[in-house]
mmCIF file of C-alpha atoms and ligand atoms in Angstrom:
data_model
loop_
_atom_site.group_PDB
_atom_site.id
_atom_site.type_symbol
_atom_site.label_atom_id
_atom_site.label_comp_id
_atom_site.label_asym_id
_atom_site.label_seq_id
_atom_site.Cartn_x
_atom_site.Cartn_y
_atom_site.Cartn_z
ATOM 1 C CA MET F 1 0.000 0.000 0.000
ATOM 2 C CA SER F 2 1.247 3.466 -0.730
ATOM 3 C CA ARG F 3 -0.555 6.625 0.346
ATOM 4 C CA ILE F 4 0.387 9.979 -1.115
ATOM 5 C CA TYR F 5 0.145 13.359 0.616
ATOM 6 C CA ASN F 6 -3.290 14.408 -0.595
ATOM 7 C CA PHE F 7 -3.817 18.193 -0.525
ATOM 8 C CA SER F 8 -7.237 17.943 -2.203
ATOM 9 C CA SER F 9 -9.779 20.603 -1.233
ATOM 10 C CA GLY F 10 -12.594 18.066 -1.036
ATOM 11 C CA PRO F 11 -13.453 15.281 -1.074
ATOM 12 C CA ALA F 12 -10.343 15.316 1.033
ATOM 13 C CA VAL F 13 -8.000 13.142 3.040
ATOM 14 C CA LEU F 14 -9.551 11.095 5.852
ATOM 15 C CA PRO F 15 -7.690 9.798 8.911
ATOM 16 C CA LEU F 16 -5.957 6.528 7.998
ATOM 17 C CA PRO F 17 -7.259 4.706 11.133
ATOM 18 C CA VAL F 18 -10.806 5.619 10.001
ATOM 19 C CA LEU F 19 -10.268 4.112 6.552
ATOM 20 C CA GLU F 20 -8.693 1.014 8.068
ATOM 21 C CA LYS F 21 -11.547 0.480 10.497
ATOM 22 C CA ALA F 22 -14.109 0.994 7.710
ATOM 23 C CA ARG F 23 -12.209 -1.543 5.610
ATOM 24 C CA ASP F 24 -12.146 -4.078 8.447
ATOM 25 C CA GLU F 25 -15.885 -3.677 9.064
ATOM 26 C CA MET F 26 -16.843 -3.425 5.405
ATOM 27 C CA VAL F 27 -18.491 -6.841 5.051
ATOM 28 C CA ASP F 28 -19.462 -7.439 8.676
ATOM 29 C CA CYS F 29 -20.342 -4.430 10.787
ATOM 30 C CA GLN F 30 -20.426 -5.156 14.523
ATOM 31 C CA ASN F 31 -21.052 -8.895 14.056
ATOM 32 C CA SER F 32 -24.291 -8.222 12.197
ATOM 33 C CA GLY F 33 -23.171 -10.320 9.243
ATOM 34 C CA MET F 34 -23.698 -7.368 6.926
ATOM 35 C CA SER F 35 -22.176 -4.121 5.871
ATOM 36 C CA ILE F 36 -23.546 -0.913 7.352
ATOM 37 C CA MET F 37 -24.665 -0.095 3.785
ATOM 38 C CA GLU F 38 -26.808 -3.231 3.627
ATOM 39 C CA MET F 39 -28.606 -2.608 6.898
ATOM 40 C CA SER F 40 -31.978 -0.945 7.434
ATOM 41 C CA HIS F 41 -31.750 2.605 8.732
ATOM 42 C CA ARG F 42 -34.325 1.476 11.335
ATOM 43 C CA ASP F 43 -31.998 -1.272 12.594
ATOM 44 C CA LYS F 44 -30.908 -1.038 16.235
ATOM 45 C CA ILE F 45 -27.255 -0.921 15.203
ATOM 46 C CA PHE F 46 -27.806 2.091 12.946
ATOM 47 C CA ASP F 47 -30.089 3.775 15.466
ATOM 48 C CA THR F 48 -27.340 3.535 18.099
ATOM 49 C CA LEU F 49 -24.734 4.630 15.575
ATOM 50 C CA ILE F 50 -26.507 7.829 14.525
ATOM 51 C CA LYS F 51 -27.251 8.757 18.144
ATOM 52 C CA GLU F 52 -23.610 8.219 19.119
ATOM 53 C CA THR F 53 -22.486 10.281 16.133
ATOM 54 C CA GLU F 54 -24.752 13.137 17.191
ATOM 55 C CA ARG F 55 -23.418 12.847 20.744
ATOM 56 C CA ASN F 56 -19.833 13.013 19.464
ATOM 57 C CA ILE F 57 -20.636 16.148 17.464
ATOM 58 C CA ALA F 58 -22.454 17.737 20.411
ATOM 59 C CA THR F 59 -19.481 17.020 22.669
ATOM 60 C CA LEU F 60 -16.854 18.225 20.218
ATOM 61 C CA LEU F 61 -18.595 21.454 19.240
ATOM 62 C CA GLY F 62 -20.432 22.137 22.499
ATOM 63 C CA VAL F 63 -23.871 22.065 20.870
ATOM 64 C CA PRO F 64 -26.442 23.387 23.386
ATOM 65 C CA ASP F 65 -29.901 21.812 23.894
ATOM 66 C CA SER F 66 -31.453 24.721 22.004
ATOM 67 C CA HIS F 67 -29.952 23.326 18.771
ATOM 68 C CA MET F 68 -30.585 20.149 16.835
ATOM 69 C CA ILE F 69 -28.113 18.078 14.848
ATOM 70 C CA LEU F 70 -29.277 16.757 11.479
ATOM 71 C CA PHE F 71 -27.755 14.848 8.582
ATOM 72 C CA MET F 72 -29.225 15.963 5.304
ATOM 73 C CA PRO F 73 -28.806 14.980 1.670
ATOM 74 C CA GLY F 74 -27.527 17.248 -1.051
ATOM 75 C CA GLY F 75 -24.347 18.576 0.512
ATOM 76 C CA ALA F 76 -23.895 22.235 1.358
ATOM 77 C CA SER F 77 -25.367 23.353 -1.964
ATOM 78 C CA GLN F 78 -28.819 22.110 -1.023
ATOM 79 C CA GLN F 79 -28.570 24.216 2.121
ATOM 80 C CA PHE F 80 -27.884 27.304 -0.008
ATOM 81 C CA ALA F 81 -31.334 26.753 -1.510
ATOM 82 C CA MET F 82 -33.171 25.622 1.633
ATOM 83 C CA ILE F 83 -32.098 28.487 3.880
ATOM 84 C CA PRO F 84 -33.934 31.252 1.976
ATOM 85 C CA LEU F 85 -36.961 28.981 1.462
ATOM 86 C CA ASN F 86 -37.246 28.333 5.178
ATOM 87 C CA PHE F 87 -36.313 31.707 6.625
ATOM 88 C CA GLY F 88 -36.246 34.314 3.860
ATOM 89 C CA LEU F 89 -39.665 34.349 2.202
ATOM 90 C CA GLY F 90 -41.032 37.329 4.153
ATOM 91 C CA ALA F 91 -38.218 39.865 4.115
ATOM 92 C CA ALA F 92 -34.794 40.255 2.536
ATOM 93 C CA PRO F 93 -31.961 38.550 4.474
ATOM 94 C CA ASP F 94 -28.437 39.957 4.919
ATOM 95 C CA TYR F 95 -25.584 38.189 3.131
ATOM 96 C CA ILE F 96 -21.845 38.799 3.472
ATOM 97 C CA HIS F 97 -20.037 38.283 0.174
ATOM 98 C CA THR F 98 -16.538 36.923 0.800
ATOM 99 C CA GLY F 99 -16.002 34.870 -2.366
ATOM 100 C CA SER F 100 -17.159 31.992 -4.553
ATOM 101 C CA TRP F 101 -19.155 30.052 -1.968
ATOM 102 C CA ALA F 102 -20.840 33.069 -0.435
ATOM 103 C CA ASP F 103 -21.732 34.037 -3.996
ATOM 104 C CA LYS F 104 -23.448 30.706 -4.650
ATOM 105 C CA ALA F 105 -25.471 31.114 -1.453
ATOM 106 C CA ILE F 106 -26.463 34.651 -2.511
ATOM 107 C CA LYS F 107 -27.548 33.470 -5.966
ATOM 108 C CA GLU F 108 -29.918 30.908 -4.446
ATOM 109 C CA ALA F 109 -31.388 33.484 -2.062
ATOM 110 C CA LYS F 110 -31.968 35.925 -4.936
ATOM 111 C CA ILE F 111 -34.223 33.423 -6.688
ATOM 112 C CA VAL F 112 -36.507 33.401 -3.683
ATOM 113 C CA GLY F 113 -36.651 37.145 -3.025
ATOM 114 C CA GLY F 114 -34.621 40.203 -2.148
ATOM 115 C CA VAL F 115 -31.146 40.005 -0.658
ATOM 116 C CA ASN F 116 -29.129 42.680 1.126
ATOM 117 C CA VAL F 117 -25.463 42.139 0.331
ATOM 118 C CA ILE F 118 -24.224 44.113 3.321
ATOM 119 C CA TRP F 119 -20.507 43.624 2.640
ATOM 120 C CA ASP F 120 -18.731 42.715 -0.573
ATOM 121 C CA GLY F 121 -15.026 41.872 -0.778
ATOM 122 C CA LYS F 122 -14.759 42.648 -4.499
ATOM 123 C CA ALA F 123 -12.514 45.702 -4.047
ATOM 124 C CA ASP F 124 -9.924 43.419 -2.424
ATOM 125 C CA ASP F 125 -10.420 40.603 -4.946
ATOM 126 C CA TYR F 126 -12.166 38.608 -2.234
ATOM 127 C CA MET F 127 -8.880 38.162 -0.437
ATOM 128 C CA ARG F 128 -10.150 39.133 2.997
ATOM 129 C CA ALA F 129 -13.123 38.739 5.308
ATOM 130 C CA PRO F 130 -14.583 41.722 7.164
ATOM 131 C CA ALA F 131 -13.923 42.451 10.837
ATOM 132 C CA PRO F 132 -17.148 42.584 12.876
ATOM 133 C CA SER F 133 -16.687 46.365 13.226
ATOM 134 C CA GLU F 134 -17.020 46.802 9.443
ATOM 135 C CA LEU F 135 -20.502 45.315 9.322
ATOM 136 C CA SER F 136 -23.865 46.942 9.802
ATOM 137 C CA PHE F 137 -26.978 44.852 9.578
ATOM 138 C CA THR F 138 -30.399 45.611 8.110
ATOM 139 C CA ALA F 139 -33.170 46.180 10.650
ATOM 140 C CA GLY F 140 -35.808 43.494 10.219
ATOM 141 C CA ALA F 141 -33.628 41.147 8.141
ATOM 142 C CA PRO F 142 -34.725 37.574 8.950
ATOM 143 C CA TYR F 143 -31.145 36.252 9.135
ATOM 144 C CA VAL F 144 -27.506 37.027 8.385
ATOM 145 C CA HIS F 145 -25.513 34.598 6.245
ATOM 146 C CA LEU F 146 -21.754 34.162 5.960
ATOM 147 C CA CYS F 147 -19.224 31.584 4.816
ATOM 148 C CA SER F 148 -16.742 31.054 7.649
ATOM 149 C CA ASN F 149 -13.967 29.795 5.361
ATOM 150 C CA GLU F 150 -13.853 30.421 1.628
ATOM 151 C CA THR F 151 -12.305 27.200 0.348
ATOM 152 C CA ILE F 152 -11.251 28.634 -3.016
ATOM 153 C CA GLY F 153 -9.772 31.946 -1.871
ATOM 154 C CA GLY F 154 -8.277 30.575 1.334
ATOM 155 C CA VAL F 155 -9.987 33.376 3.279
ATOM 156 C CA ARG F 156 -11.609 32.976 6.672
ATOM 157 C CA PHE F 157 -13.379 34.954 9.332
ATOM 158 C CA ALA F 158 -10.951 35.303 12.230
ATOM 159 C CA GLU F 159 -13.855 36.487 14.364
ATOM 160 C CA PHE F 160 -17.615 36.173 13.873
ATOM 161 C CA PRO F 161 -19.960 39.142 14.206
ATOM 162 C CA LYS F 162 -22.566 39.278 16.956
ATOM 163 C CA THR F 163 -25.946 39.674 15.287
ATOM 164 C CA GLU F 164 -29.468 40.279 16.475
ATOM 165 C CA ALA F 165 -30.983 38.268 13.633
ATOM 166 C CA PRO F 166 -30.012 34.576 13.560
ATOM 167 C CA LEU F 167 -26.503 34.150 12.172
ATOM 168 C CA ILE F 168 -26.247 31.330 9.615
ATOM 169 C CA ALA F 169 -22.808 30.045 8.664
ATOM 170 C CA ASP F 170 -21.564 27.781 5.917
ATOM 171 C CA MET F 171 -18.725 26.013 7.727
ATOM 172 C CA SER F 172 -18.150 23.372 5.050
ATOM 173 C CA SER F 173 -14.402 23.795 4.972
ATOM 174 C CA ASP F 174 -13.546 24.611 8.579
ATOM 175 C CA ILE F 175 -16.059 22.802 10.789
ATOM 176 C CA MET F 176 -14.273 21.231 13.768
ATOM 177 C CA SER F 177 -10.992 22.895 12.828
ATOM 178 C CA ARG F 178 -11.299 25.522 15.572
ATOM 179 C CA GLU F 179 -13.455 26.206 18.607
ATOM 180 C CA ILE F 180 -16.739 28.016 18.021
ATOM 181 C CA ASP F 181 -19.587 29.179 20.206
ATOM 182 C CA VAL F 182 -22.543 27.341 18.660
ATOM 183 C CA ALA F 183 -25.017 29.385 20.696
ATOM 184 C CA GLN F 184 -23.932 32.443 18.687
ATOM 185 C CA PHE F 185 -25.397 30.878 15.530
ATOM 186 C CA GLY F 186 -28.959 30.274 14.430
ATOM 187 C CA MET F 187 -27.667 27.625 12.075
ATOM 188 C CA ILE F 188 -24.383 26.046 11.071
ATOM 189 C CA TYR F 189 -24.072 23.738 8.091
ATOM 190 C CA ALA F 190 -21.279 21.913 6.351
ATOM 191 C CA GLY F 191 -20.847 19.521 3.463
ATOM 192 C CA LEU F 192 -19.196 16.490 5.047
ATOM 193 C CA GLN F 193 -16.368 15.995 2.571
ATOM 194 C CA LYS F 194 -13.583 18.058 4.163
ATOM 195 C CA ASN F 195 -13.397 17.547 7.918
ATOM 196 C CA LEU F 196 -16.139 15.000 8.525
ATOM 197 C CA GLY F 197 -16.564 12.262 5.938
ATOM 198 C CA PRO F 198 -17.754 11.477 2.413
ATOM 199 C CA SER F 199 -19.382 13.913 -0.017
ATOM 200 C CA GLY F 200 -23.064 14.272 -0.877
ATOM 201 C CA SER F 201 -24.485 14.940 2.583
ATOM 202 C CA ALA F 202 -24.451 17.866 4.972
ATOM 203 C CA LEU F 203 -24.313 18.299 8.713
ATOM 204 C CA VAL F 204 -26.858 20.859 9.903
ATOM 205 C CA ILE F 205 -26.943 22.315 13.404
ATOM 206 C CA LEU F 206 -30.143 24.302 13.700
ATOM 207 C CA ARG F 207 -31.656 26.334 16.536
ATOM 208 C CA LYS F 208 -34.896 24.430 16.999
ATOM 209 C CA ASP F 209 -37.258 27.390 17.295
ATOM 210 C CA LEU F 210 -36.264 28.667 13.830
ATOM 211 C CA ALA F 211 -37.780 25.664 12.054
ATOM 212 C CA ASP F 212 -41.313 26.971 12.650
ATOM 213 C CA ARG F 213 -40.619 30.025 10.519
ATOM 214 C CA CYS F 214 -40.955 28.018 7.327
ATOM 215 C CA PRO F 215 -44.252 28.734 5.531
ATOM 216 C CA ASP F 216 -46.510 25.939 4.301
ATOM 217 C CA SER F 217 -45.974 27.023 0.708
ATOM 218 C CA VAL F 218 -42.610 25.211 0.810
ATOM 219 C CA ASN F 219 -42.512 21.533 -0.194
ATOM 220 C CA TYR F 220 -42.342 19.131 2.740
ATOM 221 C CA PHE F 221 -38.954 17.849 1.769
ATOM 222 C CA PHE F 222 -37.393 21.294 1.807
ATOM 223 C CA ARG F 223 -38.644 22.226 5.271
ATOM 224 C CA TYR F 224 -36.223 21.780 8.161
ATOM 225 C CA LYS F 225 -39.163 20.953 10.403
ATOM 226 C CA THR F 226 -39.903 17.871 8.294
ATOM 227 C CA HIS F 227 -36.369 16.586 8.867
ATOM 228 C CA MET F 228 -36.537 17.419 12.574
ATOM 229 C CA LYS F 229 -39.750 15.525 13.255
ATOM 230 C CA GLU F 230 -38.137 12.176 12.561
ATOM 231 C CA PRO F 231 -34.539 13.272 13.045
ATOM 232 C CA SER F 232 -32.461 12.696 9.897
ATOM 233 C CA LEU F 233 -34.719 9.794 8.889
ATOM 234 C CA TYR F 234 -37.504 11.463 6.866
ATOM 235 C CA ASN F 235 -35.852 10.024 3.790
ATOM 236 C CA THR F 236 -33.423 7.095 3.925
ATOM 237 C CA PRO F 237 -30.229 8.834 4.994
ATOM 238 C CA ASN F 238 -26.786 8.131 3.632
ATOM 239 C CA THR F 239 -26.059 5.522 6.283
ATOM 240 C CA TRP F 240 -22.493 5.059 5.054
ATOM 241 C CA ALA F 241 -21.808 8.782 5.486
ATOM 242 C CA VAL F 242 -23.150 8.768 9.041
ATOM 243 C CA TYR F 243 -20.993 5.736 9.810
ATOM 244 C CA ILE F 244 -17.843 7.465 8.543
ATOM 245 C CA VAL F 245 -18.662 10.650 10.475
ATOM 246 C CA LYS F 246 -18.933 8.472 13.590
ATOM 247 C CA LEU F 247 -15.450 7.079 12.983
ATOM 248 C CA VAL F 248 -14.011 10.525 12.171
ATOM 249 C CA THR F 249 -15.505 12.129 15.274
ATOM 250 C CA ASP F 250 -14.250 9.212 17.404
ATOM 251 C CA TRP F 251 -10.818 9.942 15.947
ATOM 252 C CA VAL F 252 -11.068 13.673 16.742
ATOM 253 C CA LEU F 253 -12.091 12.850 20.323
ATOM 254 C CA GLU F 254 -9.210 10.384 20.695
ATOM 255 C CA ASN F 255 -6.826 13.030 19.423
ATOM 256 C CA GLY F 256 -7.716 15.732 21.934
ATOM 257 C CA GLY F 257 -10.864 17.295 20.470
ATOM 258 C CA VAL F 258 -11.319 20.542 18.586
ATOM 259 C CA ALA F 259 -8.814 22.586 20.632
ATOM 260 C CA ALA F 260 -6.056 20.095 19.806
ATOM 261 C CA MET F 261 -7.107 20.108 16.131
ATOM 262 C CA ARG F 262 -6.931 23.919 16.084
ATOM 263 C CA LYS F 263 -3.454 23.961 17.647
ATOM 264 C CA LEU F 264 -2.148 21.477 15.131
ATOM 265 C CA ASN F 265 -3.919 23.239 12.248
ATOM 266 C CA GLU F 266 -2.328 26.562 13.247
ATOM 267 C CA LYS F 267 1.057 24.890 13.367
ATOM 268 C CA LYS F 268 0.602 23.256 9.959
ATOM 269 C CA ALA F 269 -0.671 26.437 8.292
ATOM 270 C CA GLY F 270 2.040 28.497 10.017
ATOM 271 C CA LEU F 271 4.768 26.322 8.471
ATOM 272 C CA LEU F 272 3.458 27.080 4.972
ATOM 273 C CA TYR F 273 2.777 30.790 5.560
ATOM 274 C CA ASP F 274 6.324 31.132 6.957
ATOM 275 C CA VAL F 275 7.730 29.885 3.646
ATOM 276 C CA LEU F 276 5.312 32.077 1.662
ATOM 277 C CA ASP F 277 6.374 35.149 3.667
ATOM 278 C CA SER F 278 10.084 34.394 3.420
ATOM 279 C CA SER F 279 10.705 35.929 -0.037
ATOM 280 C CA ASP F 280 9.129 37.626 -3.063
ATOM 281 C CA PHE F 281 9.352 34.335 -4.929
ATOM 282 C CA TRP F 282 6.025 33.450 -3.300
ATOM 283 C CA LYS F 283 2.858 35.491 -3.635
ATOM 284 C CA PRO F 284 0.410 34.488 -0.893
ATOM 285 C CA CYS F 285 -3.184 35.347 -1.841
ATOM 286 C CA ALA F 286 -5.214 35.956 1.320
ATOM 287 C CA ARG F 287 -4.644 39.081 3.373
ATOM 288 C CA THR F 288 -2.708 38.302 6.553
ATOM 289 C CA ASP F 289 -5.625 38.919 8.943
ATOM 290 C CA SER F 290 -7.945 36.630 6.958
ATOM 291 C CA ARG F 291 -5.657 33.713 6.227
ATOM 292 C CA SER F 292 -7.312 30.326 6.366
ATOM 293 C CA ILE F 293 -5.713 27.550 8.401
ATOM 294 C CA MET F 294 -7.472 24.994 6.153
ATOM 295 C CA ASN F 295 -6.725 26.218 2.614
ATOM 296 C CA VAL F 296 -3.419 27.975 2.002
ATOM 297 C CA THR F 297 -3.427 29.780 -1.374
ATOM 298 C CA TRP F 298 -0.632 31.401 -3.310
ATOM 299 C CA ARG F 299 0.581 32.391 -6.749
ATOM 300 C CA MET F 300 4.033 32.266 -8.283
ATOM 301 C CA GLY F 301 5.891 34.441 -10.808
ATOM 302 C CA SER F 302 4.276 32.817 -13.868
ATOM 303 C CA GLU F 303 1.793 30.114 -14.744
ATOM 304 C CA GLU F 304 4.665 28.157 -16.239
ATOM 305 C CA LEU F 305 6.443 28.135 -12.898
ATOM 306 C CA GLU F 306 3.226 27.097 -11.169
ATOM 307 C CA LYS F 307 2.835 24.170 -13.558
ATOM 308 C CA LYS F 308 6.423 23.142 -12.943
ATOM 309 C CA PHE F 309 5.839 23.324 -9.180
ATOM 310 C CA ILE F 310 2.710 21.165 -9.359
ATOM 311 C CA ALA F 311 4.422 18.576 -11.569
ATOM 312 C CA GLY F 312 7.490 18.472 -9.293
ATOM 313 C CA ALA F 313 5.348 18.118 -6.187
ATOM 314 C CA ARG F 314 3.407 15.286 -7.806
ATOM 315 C CA ALA F 315 6.632 13.493 -8.656
ATOM 316 C CA SER F 316 7.565 13.817 -4.959
ATOM 317 C CA GLY F 317 4.353 12.183 -3.723
ATOM 318 C CA MET F 318 2.173 15.286 -3.209
ATOM 319 C CA ASP F 319 -1.092 15.724 -5.094
ATOM 320 C CA GLY F 320 -4.043 18.135 -5.153
ATOM 321 C CA LEU F 321 -2.026 21.370 -5.064
ATOM 322 C CA LYS F 322 -3.530 22.956 -8.158
ATOM 323 C CA GLY F 323 -5.713 25.970 -7.299
ATOM 324 C CA HIS F 324 -9.432 25.917 -8.126
ATOM 325 C CA ARG F 325 -10.088 26.090 -11.871
ATOM 326 C CA SER F 326 -11.840 29.465 -11.426
ATOM 327 C CA VAL F 327 -8.785 31.236 -9.952
ATOM 328 C CA GLY F 328 -5.697 29.173 -10.823
ATOM 329 C CA GLY F 329 -2.534 29.334 -8.727
ATOM 330 C CA LEU F 330 -1.744 26.949 -5.916
ATOM 331 C CA ARG F 331 -3.730 25.727 -2.963
ATOM 332 C CA ALA F 332 -2.710 23.405 -0.161
ATOM 333 C CA SER F 333 -5.775 22.105 1.667
ATOM 334 C CA ILE F 334 -4.654 20.874 5.062
ATOM 335 C CA TYR F 335 -7.759 19.735 6.893
ATOM 336 C CA ASN F 336 -7.775 18.075 10.329
ATOM 337 C CA ALA F 337 -6.786 14.680 8.940
ATOM 338 C CA PHE F 338 -3.898 16.020 6.866
ATOM 339 C CA PRO F 339 -0.687 14.861 8.593
ATOM 340 C CA LEU F 340 1.968 17.262 9.890
ATOM 341 C CA GLU F 341 4.637 15.222 8.075
ATOM 342 C CA GLY F 342 2.953 16.054 4.768
ATOM 343 C CA VAL F 343 3.113 19.775 5.524
ATOM 344 C CA LEU F 344 6.775 19.483 6.530
ATOM 345 C CA THR F 345 7.441 17.650 3.273
ATOM 346 C CA LEU F 346 5.722 20.388 1.256
ATOM 347 C CA ALA F 347 7.559 23.186 3.114
ATOM 348 C CA GLU F 348 10.913 21.511 2.382
ATOM 349 C CA PHE F 349 9.934 20.975 -1.239
ATOM 350 C CA MET F 350 9.015 24.678 -1.538
ATOM 351 C CA LYS F 351 12.346 25.842 -0.101
ATOM 352 C CA ASP F 352 14.229 23.537 -2.409
ATOM 353 C CA PHE F 353 12.123 24.582 -5.414
ATOM 354 C CA GLU F 354 12.900 28.224 -4.708
ATOM 355 C CA LYS F 355 16.639 27.494 -4.543
ATOM 356 C CA ARG F 356 16.509 25.786 -7.906
ATOM 357 C CA ASN F 357 14.175 28.238 -9.641
ATOM 358 C CA GLY F 358 14.492 31.538 -7.735
HETATM 359 N N1 PMP X 401 -19.447 25.777 0.756
HETATM 360 C C1 PMP X 401 -18.109 25.657 0.804
HETATM 361 C C2 PMP X 401 -17.345 26.589 1.679
HETATM 362 C C3 PMP X 401 -17.473 24.676 0.048
HETATM 363 O O1 PMP X 401 -16.142 24.556 0.087
HETATM 364 C C4 PMP X 401 -18.233 23.808 -0.757
HETATM 365 C C5 PMP X 401 -17.619 22.703 -1.590
HETATM 366 N N2 PMP X 401 -16.328 22.745 -1.838
HETATM 367 C C6 PMP X 401 -19.617 23.984 -0.785
HETATM 368 C C7 PMP X 401 -20.192 24.966 -0.004
HETATM 369 C C8 PMP X 401 -20.496 23.110 -1.645
HETATM 370 O O2 PMP X 401 -20.582 21.881 -1.047
HETATM 371 P P1 PMP X 401 -21.297 20.629 -1.766
HETATM 372 O O3 PMP X 401 -20.499 20.309 -2.962
HETATM 373 O O4 PMP X 401 -21.263 19.587 -0.693
HETATM 374 O O5 PMP X 401 -22.669 21.032 -2.108
#
């Protein structure tokens, strides 16, 4: 077996012990004589599994009783569409525009009704997130939406604003990478495929009282209250995804929880930003105060040099470093499960590459 250092932005690297356990249990999960994928979602084993997974998430993130944990189909993109349907049909919500993913959320909300884009990072090429002091909210707006970590730009909120209206955050690419105060948010959601598990499903943490705001004009399936009534089981959930999230959250707990993840993530990102700041050879993208600790983005002197870098890195056992097709450049995605050794290897490769090409 040979595993490469996988810098993919998502679906992304999973902890090796998680993959090994899933492999070992693939054909016989907990002596049931079947795979978790072959088992009814009403089975006792799955019922226990999903409850334990929710408990792990509640423990790791400090989810208060006021909020409910749900697994939902459709990834984060479905949430972009559901949020305005559930909470934004009466009045225009506030959206903070920090980049590509915030933009997709805004586009979905615009289909449903008016949107107040209360901050737009265009003037800075979407290379920074606003400080809370830069924001002013619209009186009567039903909610405020932001993307905590822009996966493509490598830009994150260092601090979240305090809002009167429920704050809704797309945390797809930094959930469980740093401590958060869940009570500050009306809703948090995340596609699973970066820090939690496989793609195609989303984790939703919703303040329970908000679910009643959805009007009856919305289809049952798209109402949060439908999915809350029979938690995560209104439709047959992706049982495999829940199973992997259980293993991943077990792994996070065994490795010291979210605080330990954050410390290690800061260390890993710091190693790369140190190289990027060491000379003009490197052109880091995100503004210093908004730098992501999950997605480190940079450019180089020419596209030719960038191609050479990517090819050289690949030949040295590192893949996934090409920036998103919409922006180009380089991006190292270093989620919770990405090993420190891989970051050290990349940092050394960068220094060596500079010596040879600088
Ligand atoms: N939001 C962010 C911040 C993302 O990074 C992504 C996917 N990369 C999405 C939303 C969309 O997620 P999905 O593909 O699961 O719908």
